[in-house]
Coordinates of C-alpha atoms and ligand atoms in Angstrom, one line a residue:
M1 CA 31.6 35.1 79.8
D2 CA 34.5 33.2 78.0
L3 CA 36.7 36.1 77.5
I4 CA 36.9 39.8 79.0
L5 CA 39.2 42.1 77.9
R6 CA 39.7 44.9 80.8
N7 CA 40.8 48.7 80.6
A8 CA 40.8 48.7 76.6
R9 CA 40.8 52.2 74.7
L10 CA 38.7 51.8 71.7
P11 CA 39.7 53.5 68.6
D12 CA 36.9 56.6 69.0
G13 CA 38.4 57.6 72.0
Q14 CA 36.5 55.8 74.6
Q15 CA 38.9 54.8 77.7
G16 CA 38.5 52.4 80.4
V17 CA 36.2 49.9 78.6
D18 CA 35.6 46.2 79.2
I19 CA 34.7 44.0 76.4
G20 CA 32.5 40.9 77.5
I21 CA 32.7 38.1 75.0
R22 CA 30.3 34.9 75.0
G23 CA 31.0 32.2 72.3
D24 CA 32.1 33.8 69.2
R25 CA 29.9 37.4 70.0
I26 CA 30.8 40.7 71.9
V27 CA 28.1 40.8 74.6
A28 CA 28.9 43.9 76.6
V29 CA 31.1 47.0 75.9
Q30 CA 31.1 49.2 79.1
P31 CA 33.1 50.3 81.9
A32 CA 33.7 48.2 84.9
L33 CA 31.9 45.2 83.7
D34 CA 30.5 43.3 86.6
A35 CA 31.0 39.9 85.3
T36 CA 33.4 36.9 85.6
A37 CA 35.0 34.9 82.7
T38 CA 37.0 31.9 82.0
E39 CA 39.7 33.9 80.7
V40 CA 40.5 37.7 81.4
I41 CA 43.2 39.7 79.7
D42 CA 44.2 42.7 81.1
V43 CA 44.9 45.4 78.2
A44 CA 46.3 48.2 80.5
G45 CA 44.7 51.1 78.8
R46 CA 46.0 50.1 75.3
L47 CA 44.2 50.4 72.3
V48 CA 41.6 47.6 71.1
S49 CA 40.5 47.9 67.7
P50 CA 38.3 45.9 65.3
P51 CA 40.4 43.9 62.8
F52 CA 42.5 45.6 59.7
V53 CA 40.6 44.9 56.4
D54 CA 42.4 45.3 53.3
A55 CA 39.9 46.3 50.5
H56 CA 42.3 45.8 47.5
F57 CA 44.8 42.9 47.2
H58 CA 46.1 40.5 44.6
M59 CA 46.3 37.2 46.5
D60 CA 46.8 35.2 43.2
A61 CA 50.3 37.0 42.6
T62 CA 51.5 37.4 46.2
L63 CA 54.6 36.0 47.6
S64 CA 55.7 35.4 43.8
L65 CA 58.6 37.7 43.7
G66 CA 61.7 36.7 41.8
L67 CA 59.3 34.3 39.6
P68 CA 60.2 34.2 36.9
R69 CA 62.6 37.4 37.2
L70 CA 62.7 40.5 39.1
N71 CA 60.8 43.9 37.7
E72 CA 63.8 45.8 36.7
S73 CA 62.4 49.2 35.5
G74 CA 59.7 48.9 38.5
T75 CA 56.9 50.0 36.3
L76 CA 53.3 48.9 36.2
L77 CA 53.7 47.7 32.3
E78 CA 56.7 45.6 33.4
G79 CA 54.9 44.1 36.1
I80 CA 51.9 43.3 33.9
A81 CA 54.3 41.7 31.4
L82 CA 56.5 39.8 33.9
W83 CA 52.8 38.4 35.3
G84 CA 52.1 37.3 32.0
E85 CA 55.7 35.4 31.6
L86 CA 54.7 33.9 35.2
K87 CA 51.3 32.7 34.0
P88 CA 52.1 29.8 31.9
D89 CA 54.3 28.1 34.9
L90 CA 51.5 28.7 37.6
T91 CA 49.8 25.8 39.2
V92 CA 46.8 25.6 41.4
E93 CA 48.7 24.1 44.2
A94 CA 51.7 26.8 44.1
I95 CA 48.9 29.6 44.1
A96 CA 47.2 28.2 46.7
K97 CA 50.4 27.6 48.7
R98 CA 51.4 31.2 48.4
A99 CA 48.0 32.3 49.5
M100 CA 47.8 30.4 52.5
A101 CA 51.4 31.8 53.7
Y102 CA 50.2 35.4 53.1
C103 CA 46.9 34.5 55.2
D104 CA 49.1 33.5 57.9
M105 CA 51.0 36.8 57.9
A106 CA 48.0 38.3 57.5
V107 CA 46.4 36.9 60.8
A108 CA 49.7 37.9 62.5
Q109 CA 49.1 41.4 61.7
G110 CA 45.5 41.4 62.7
L111 CA 43.9 41.7 59.5
L112 CA 41.5 39.1 59.1
S113 CA 39.2 40.5 56.0
I114 CA 40.9 40.9 52.4
R115 CA 39.1 41.6 49.3
S116 CA 41.1 40.1 46.5
H117 CA 41.1 40.5 42.9
V118 CA 41.8 37.3 40.9
D119 CA 43.0 37.4 37.5
V120 CA 40.4 35.7 35.0
C121 CA 42.3 36.1 31.9
D122 CA 43.9 32.7 31.8
D123 CA 41.4 30.1 30.2
R124 CA 42.5 27.6 32.6
L125 CA 41.1 29.6 35.2
L126 CA 43.6 28.2 37.9
A127 CA 44.0 31.1 40.1
V128 CA 40.2 31.1 40.5
D129 CA 40.3 27.5 41.4
A130 CA 43.1 28.0 43.8
L131 CA 41.7 30.9 45.6
L132 CA 38.2 29.8 46.0
D133 CA 39.7 26.6 47.8
V134 CA 41.8 28.9 49.8
K135 CA 38.8 31.1 50.7
Q136 CA 36.9 28.1 52.1
R137 CA 40.1 26.9 54.2
V138 CA 40.7 30.3 55.8
A139 CA 37.0 30.8 56.5
P140 CA 37.2 29.9 60.1
Y141 CA 39.6 32.8 60.5
L142 CA 39.8 35.2 57.6
D143 CA 37.1 36.7 55.5
L144 CA 38.3 36.3 51.8
Q145 CA 36.2 38.1 49.3
L146 CA 37.0 37.5 45.5
V147 CA 36.8 39.9 42.5
A148 CA 36.7 38.5 38.8
F149 CA 39.2 40.6 37.6
P150 CA 40.0 40.8 33.6
Q151 CA 44.0 41.8 34.0
D152 CA 44.2 42.0 30.2
G153 CA 41.0 44.0 29.6
L154 CA 37.5 42.8 29.3
L155 CA 37.1 43.7 25.6
R156 CA 40.7 43.6 24.7
S157 CA 41.4 39.9 25.7
P158 CA 39.2 37.7 23.4
T159 CA 38.0 35.0 26.1
A160 CA 38.0 37.6 29.2
K161 CA 34.1 38.0 29.0
R162 CA 33.4 34.1 28.9
N163 CA 35.8 33.4 31.6
L164 CA 34.8 36.5 34.0
V165 CA 31.0 35.0 33.8
R166 CA 32.7 31.5 34.4
A167 CA 34.4 32.4 37.3
L168 CA 31.1 34.2 39.0
D169 CA 29.4 30.8 38.3
A170 CA 32.1 29.4 40.3
G171 CA 31.4 31.1 43.2
V172 CA 33.8 34.6 42.7
D173 CA 32.1 37.3 45.0
V174 CA 32.4 40.5 42.8
V175 CA 32.6 41.8 39.4
G176 CA 35.7 43.5 38.3
G177 CA 36.9 45.7 35.5
I178 CA 39.9 47.6 33.8
P179 CA 38.5 50.4 32.0
H180 CA 41.7 52.2 31.3
F181 CA 43.2 49.2 30.3
E182 CA 40.9 48.5 27.1
R183 CA 42.3 50.0 23.7
T184 CA 40.0 53.2 23.5
M185 CA 38.2 55.3 25.9
A186 CA 34.9 54.0 24.0
D187 CA 35.8 50.5 25.1
G188 CA 36.6 51.3 28.3
A189 CA 33.1 52.9 28.8
E190 CA 31.6 50.0 26.9
S191 CA 33.1 47.5 29.2
I192 CA 31.8 49.4 32.3
R193 CA 28.4 49.2 30.9
W194 CA 28.3 45.3 30.2
L195 CA 30.0 44.9 33.7
C196 CA 27.4 47.1 35.8
E197 CA 24.4 45.4 34.0
L198 CA 25.9 41.8 34.7
A199 CA 26.3 42.8 38.3
A200 CA 23.0 44.2 38.6
E201 CA 21.4 41.2 37.1
R202 CA 23.3 38.9 39.3
G203 CA 22.9 41.3 42.3
L204 CA 26.8 41.3 42.9
R205 CA 28.9 44.2 44.2
V206 CA 31.3 45.6 41.6
D207 CA 34.8 47.0 41.9
M208 CA 37.0 48.1 39.3
H209 CA 40.6 49.2 38.8
C210 CA 39.7 52.5 37.3
D211 CA 42.1 55.3 35.9
E212 CA 45.4 53.7 37.4
S213 CA 47.1 56.5 35.4
D214 CA 48.6 59.7 35.6
D215 CA 46.5 60.9 32.2
P216 CA 44.3 63.6 33.7
L217 CA 42.1 62.6 30.5
S218 CA 41.3 59.1 31.9
R219 CA 37.6 59.9 33.4
H220 CA 36.4 56.4 33.7
I221 CA 35.3 57.0 37.2
E222 CA 32.7 59.6 35.5
T223 CA 31.0 56.7 33.5
L224 CA 31.5 54.2 36.4
A225 CA 29.3 56.6 38.7
A226 CA 27.0 57.5 36.1
E227 CA 26.4 53.6 35.3
T228 CA 26.0 53.0 39.0
V229 CA 23.3 55.3 39.3
R230 CA 21.4 53.8 35.8
T231 CA 22.0 50.5 37.1
G232 CA 20.6 51.0 40.4
L233 CA 23.9 49.7 42.2
Q234 CA 24.3 52.8 44.5
G235 CA 26.4 51.9 47.8
R236 CA 27.7 48.5 45.8
V237 CA 30.2 49.8 43.3
T238 CA 33.9 50.7 44.3
G239 CA 36.3 52.4 42.1
S240 CA 39.9 51.2 42.9
H241 CA 43.0 53.3 42.5
L242 CA 41.6 56.4 40.7
T243 CA 45.0 58.0 40.3
S244 CA 44.4 60.1 37.5
M245 CA 42.1 62.2 39.7
H246 CA 45.6 63.4 41.1
S247 CA 46.6 65.1 37.9
M248 CA 42.9 66.3 36.7
D249 CA 41.9 69.8 36.4
N250 CA 40.6 71.2 39.4
Y251 CA 37.4 72.6 37.5
Y252 CA 36.4 69.0 36.4
V253 CA 37.3 67.6 39.7
S254 CA 34.6 70.2 41.3
K255 CA 32.0 68.4 39.3
L256 CA 33.2 65.0 39.6
L257 CA 33.5 64.9 43.4
P258 CA 29.5 65.6 44.0
L259 CA 28.8 62.8 41.1
I260 CA 31.0 60.0 42.8
A261 CA 29.4 60.8 46.4
E262 CA 25.7 61.1 45.1
A263 CA 26.2 57.7 43.2
G264 CA 27.3 56.1 46.4
V265 CA 30.4 54.9 44.5
H266 CA 33.5 53.8 47.3
A267 CA 37.1 54.9 46.4
I268 CA 40.1 52.8 47.3
A269 CA 43.5 54.3 47.4
N270 CA 46.4 52.0 47.2
P271 CA 49.3 54.7 48.8
L272 CA 52.0 51.9 48.8
I273 CA 51.5 51.1 45.1
N274 CA 50.5 54.4 43.8
I275 CA 53.4 56.2 45.1
T276 CA 55.8 53.8 43.6
L277 CA 54.2 53.1 40.3
Q278 CA 52.6 56.3 39.3
G279 CA 54.8 59.4 38.2
R280 CA 56.9 57.2 36.3
H281 CA 56.9 59.4 32.9
D282 CA 57.5 62.5 35.1
T283 CA 60.9 64.2 35.4
Y284 CA 60.6 66.8 38.2
P285 CA 58.5 67.6 39.7
K286 CA 57.1 63.9 40.0
R287 CA 53.6 63.7 40.9
R288 CA 52.6 61.6 43.9
G289 CA 49.8 59.7 41.7
M290 CA 47.6 58.7 44.5
T291 CA 44.0 60.0 44.2
R292 CA 42.6 62.9 46.0
V293 CA 41.8 61.3 49.5
P294 CA 40.7 64.0 52.1
E295 CA 38.8 65.9 49.2
L296 CA 37.0 62.5 48.3
M297 CA 36.3 62.2 52.1
D298 CA 35.1 65.8 52.5
A299 CA 32.5 65.3 49.5
G300 CA 31.3 62.4 51.5
V301 CA 32.7 59.6 49.6
N302 CA 33.9 56.7 51.5
V303 CA 37.3 56.1 51.2
A304 CA 39.2 53.0 52.0
F305 CA 43.1 52.2 51.6
G306 CA 44.3 48.9 50.3
H307 CA 47.7 47.2 50.1
D308 CA 47.2 46.1 46.7
C309 CA 50.7 44.1 46.4
V310 CA 53.0 42.3 48.8
M311 CA 56.2 40.6 47.0
D312 CA 54.8 40.3 43.6
P313 CA 55.7 41.4 40.0
W314 CA 54.6 45.0 40.9
Y315 CA 55.8 45.5 44.6
G316 CA 58.7 43.8 46.2
M317 CA 58.0 45.2 49.6
G318 CA 55.2 44.9 52.1
S319 CA 54.3 42.4 55.0
G320 CA 50.5 42.5 55.1
D321 CA 50.8 45.6 57.8
M322 CA 47.8 47.6 57.1
L323 CA 49.2 50.2 59.4
E324 CA 52.1 50.8 57.2
V325 CA 49.6 51.3 54.3
A326 CA 47.9 53.8 56.2
S327 CA 51.2 55.6 57.2
M328 CA 52.2 55.9 53.5
G329 CA 48.6 57.1 52.9
L330 CA 48.5 59.8 55.4
H331 CA 52.0 60.9 54.2
V332 CA 51.2 61.2 50.6
A333 CA 48.0 62.7 51.1
Q334 CA 49.5 65.0 53.8
M335 CA 46.8 64.2 56.5
T336 CA 49.0 65.0 59.4
S337 CA 46.5 66.5 61.4
A338 CA 44.9 64.6 64.5
T339 CA 41.4 64.4 62.2
G340 CA 43.5 63.3 59.2
V341 CA 45.4 60.4 61.3
Q342 CA 42.3 59.4 62.6
R343 CA 40.6 59.0 59.2
A344 CA 43.9 57.3 57.7
F345 CA 43.2 54.5 60.8
D346 CA 39.5 54.4 59.3
A347 CA 40.6 53.8 56.1
V348 CA 42.2 50.6 56.9
T349 CA 39.5 49.4 59.3
V350 CA 35.9 50.6 59.2
N351 CA 35.7 52.2 56.0
A352 CA 37.3 49.4 54.3
A353 CA 34.7 46.9 56.1
R354 CA 32.0 49.4 54.5
V355 CA 33.5 48.7 50.9
L356 CA 33.1 44.9 51.6
G357 CA 29.6 45.1 53.1
L358 CA 30.9 43.4 56.3
D359 CA 27.7 43.7 58.6
D360 CA 29.0 42.1 61.7
Y361 CA 32.0 44.2 62.1
G362 CA 32.9 46.4 64.9
I363 CA 33.0 46.4 68.5
A364 CA 29.5 46.4 69.7
P365 CA 27.4 43.9 71.5
G366 CA 25.9 41.5 69.0
R367 CA 28.8 41.5 66.6
R368 CA 31.3 39.0 66.0
A369 CA 34.2 39.0 68.6
D370 CA 36.9 39.8 66.2
L371 CA 39.7 42.3 67.9
V372 CA 43.1 43.3 67.8
V373 CA 45.0 44.4 70.7
L374 CA 47.7 46.7 69.9
Q375 CA 50.8 48.1 71.7
A376 CA 49.9 51.7 71.2
A377 CA 47.5 54.0 73.1
D378 CA 45.5 55.1 70.1
P379 CA 45.4 55.2 66.6
F380 CA 47.8 57.9 66.2
E381 CA 50.3 55.9 68.1
A382 CA 49.3 52.9 66.3
I383 CA 49.9 54.5 62.9
R384 CA 53.3 56.0 64.3
L385 CA 54.6 52.8 65.7
K386 CA 53.4 50.3 63.3
A387 CA 52.4 48.8 66.6
T388 CA 53.0 45.4 67.5
R389 CA 49.7 43.1 67.7
L390 CA 49.8 41.8 71.2
A391 CA 46.4 39.6 70.5
V392 CA 44.5 38.8 67.4
I393 CA 41.0 37.7 68.6
R394 CA 38.8 36.1 66.1
S395 CA 35.3 34.6 66.9
G396 CA 36.1 35.2 70.7
K397 CA 39.5 32.9 70.3
V398 CA 43.1 34.5 70.5
I399 CA 44.6 33.3 67.1
A400 CA 47.8 34.9 67.2
S401 CA 49.9 36.6 69.8
T402 CA 53.0 38.6 69.8
P403 CA 55.1 39.5 72.9
E404 CA 55.3 43.0 73.7
K405 CA 58.2 44.8 72.1
Q406 CA 60.9 46.4 74.3
T407 CA 64.6 46.9 73.8
A408 CA 67.0 46.4 76.7
L409 CA 69.3 49.3 77.1
R410 CA 72.7 49.5 78.3
L411 CA 73.6 52.8 79.1
P412 CA 75.2 54.3 82.2
G413 CA 72.6 56.3 84.3
R414 CA 69.8 55.4 81.8
P415 CA 66.8 53.0 82.3
D416 CA 67.2 49.6 81.8
H417 CA 64.7 49.0 79.1
V418 CA 63.0 51.3 76.7
S419 CA 59.9 51.1 74.4
L420 CA 58.9 53.4 71.7
E421 CA 55.5 54.3 73.3
F422 CA 55.1 57.8 74.3
T423 CA 52.6 59.9 75.9
P424 CA 52.6 63.5 74.4
G425 CA 53.4 66.0 77.0
S426 CA 54.6 63.6 79.7
L427 CA 57.8 65.0 79.9
A428 CA 56.6 68.8 80.0
Ligands
FE2_1 FE1 45.3 46.1 41.8

């Protein structure tokens, strides 16, 4: 074999597992693998996970923080206005340069698949050209899936329909939308119909920004689920954000959840962004604004967490760390039980991979050898520590590594070094 990882712990709790890799494939996952390899890495019982997957991002805007100015109010609407101010000065080169820099950060964090929305409301489609180029350049080490996103509204922006089709013709993968941003509820519903029919005709997936609002009457997810069934797109449609569900009446939600589940619509929450952008019209109590994650999961809906933004007009923080996203998600949703934390880890790995339709994903013989070795014992500790990515492996090759984190201590009578890793119960 070319590479063997010895003594790994897997996200499902299996321990003492060896992972054998030949070429770009995983060929064995078992204890005490009786084989030799060109390279052997002893991971010493630490967590080996399939890579992180970001199901919702905006790579055309990332790392543009401060251009042309900062978002003073921190609101969604000032962010959209700021993006509008930046658009005339955008160039293909600058967008691509920032996107490539972000992909480097992502790889360092073990984030090897990203679904990015790309704004198609600029008639020049510069961002589409830039990100299609970036998609090709990063393909050997990062899967970049692009969504044609009519940021200014499909019906509201006069050339959005034409531009969206042009973007798909150019090679953009997924049909996007923003029904709550259209002028009326009726226009929102009409945009969903048009977009689902387009996706069905072309055999594409759909991912709409849907009900990103605190308005409990923003119910486009209902239409999206119904249109998914009508156009036969079950399993291929995603509702992103769904923040209005946070504020909806419980009785209505009890009818809505089974509809979403039956339609096989995936849901994406963006915890870092939802907790900062929603609730802005509230005094106190202030709503959290994230969609009903555990309730959606209990209803059988596949839920992923996305990063949404990193250092752009909407959000100045972030570093491509999906463990930070998972951590915020479990805090906001109060998913602090052992099961809840495991579900939060799934939301940035396997659930997100399902949203993107990544067939080759996971730690099993025959799958592509994409793995992350974390300085943590299990998913719980990985999220707690935002654990160091000791090694990031793509197609069987180590493409990024970070030294183990350890701090030298200078305290009399205490150990020389301290790590934040800790086995529960070990000091009983
Ligand atoms: Fe978004």
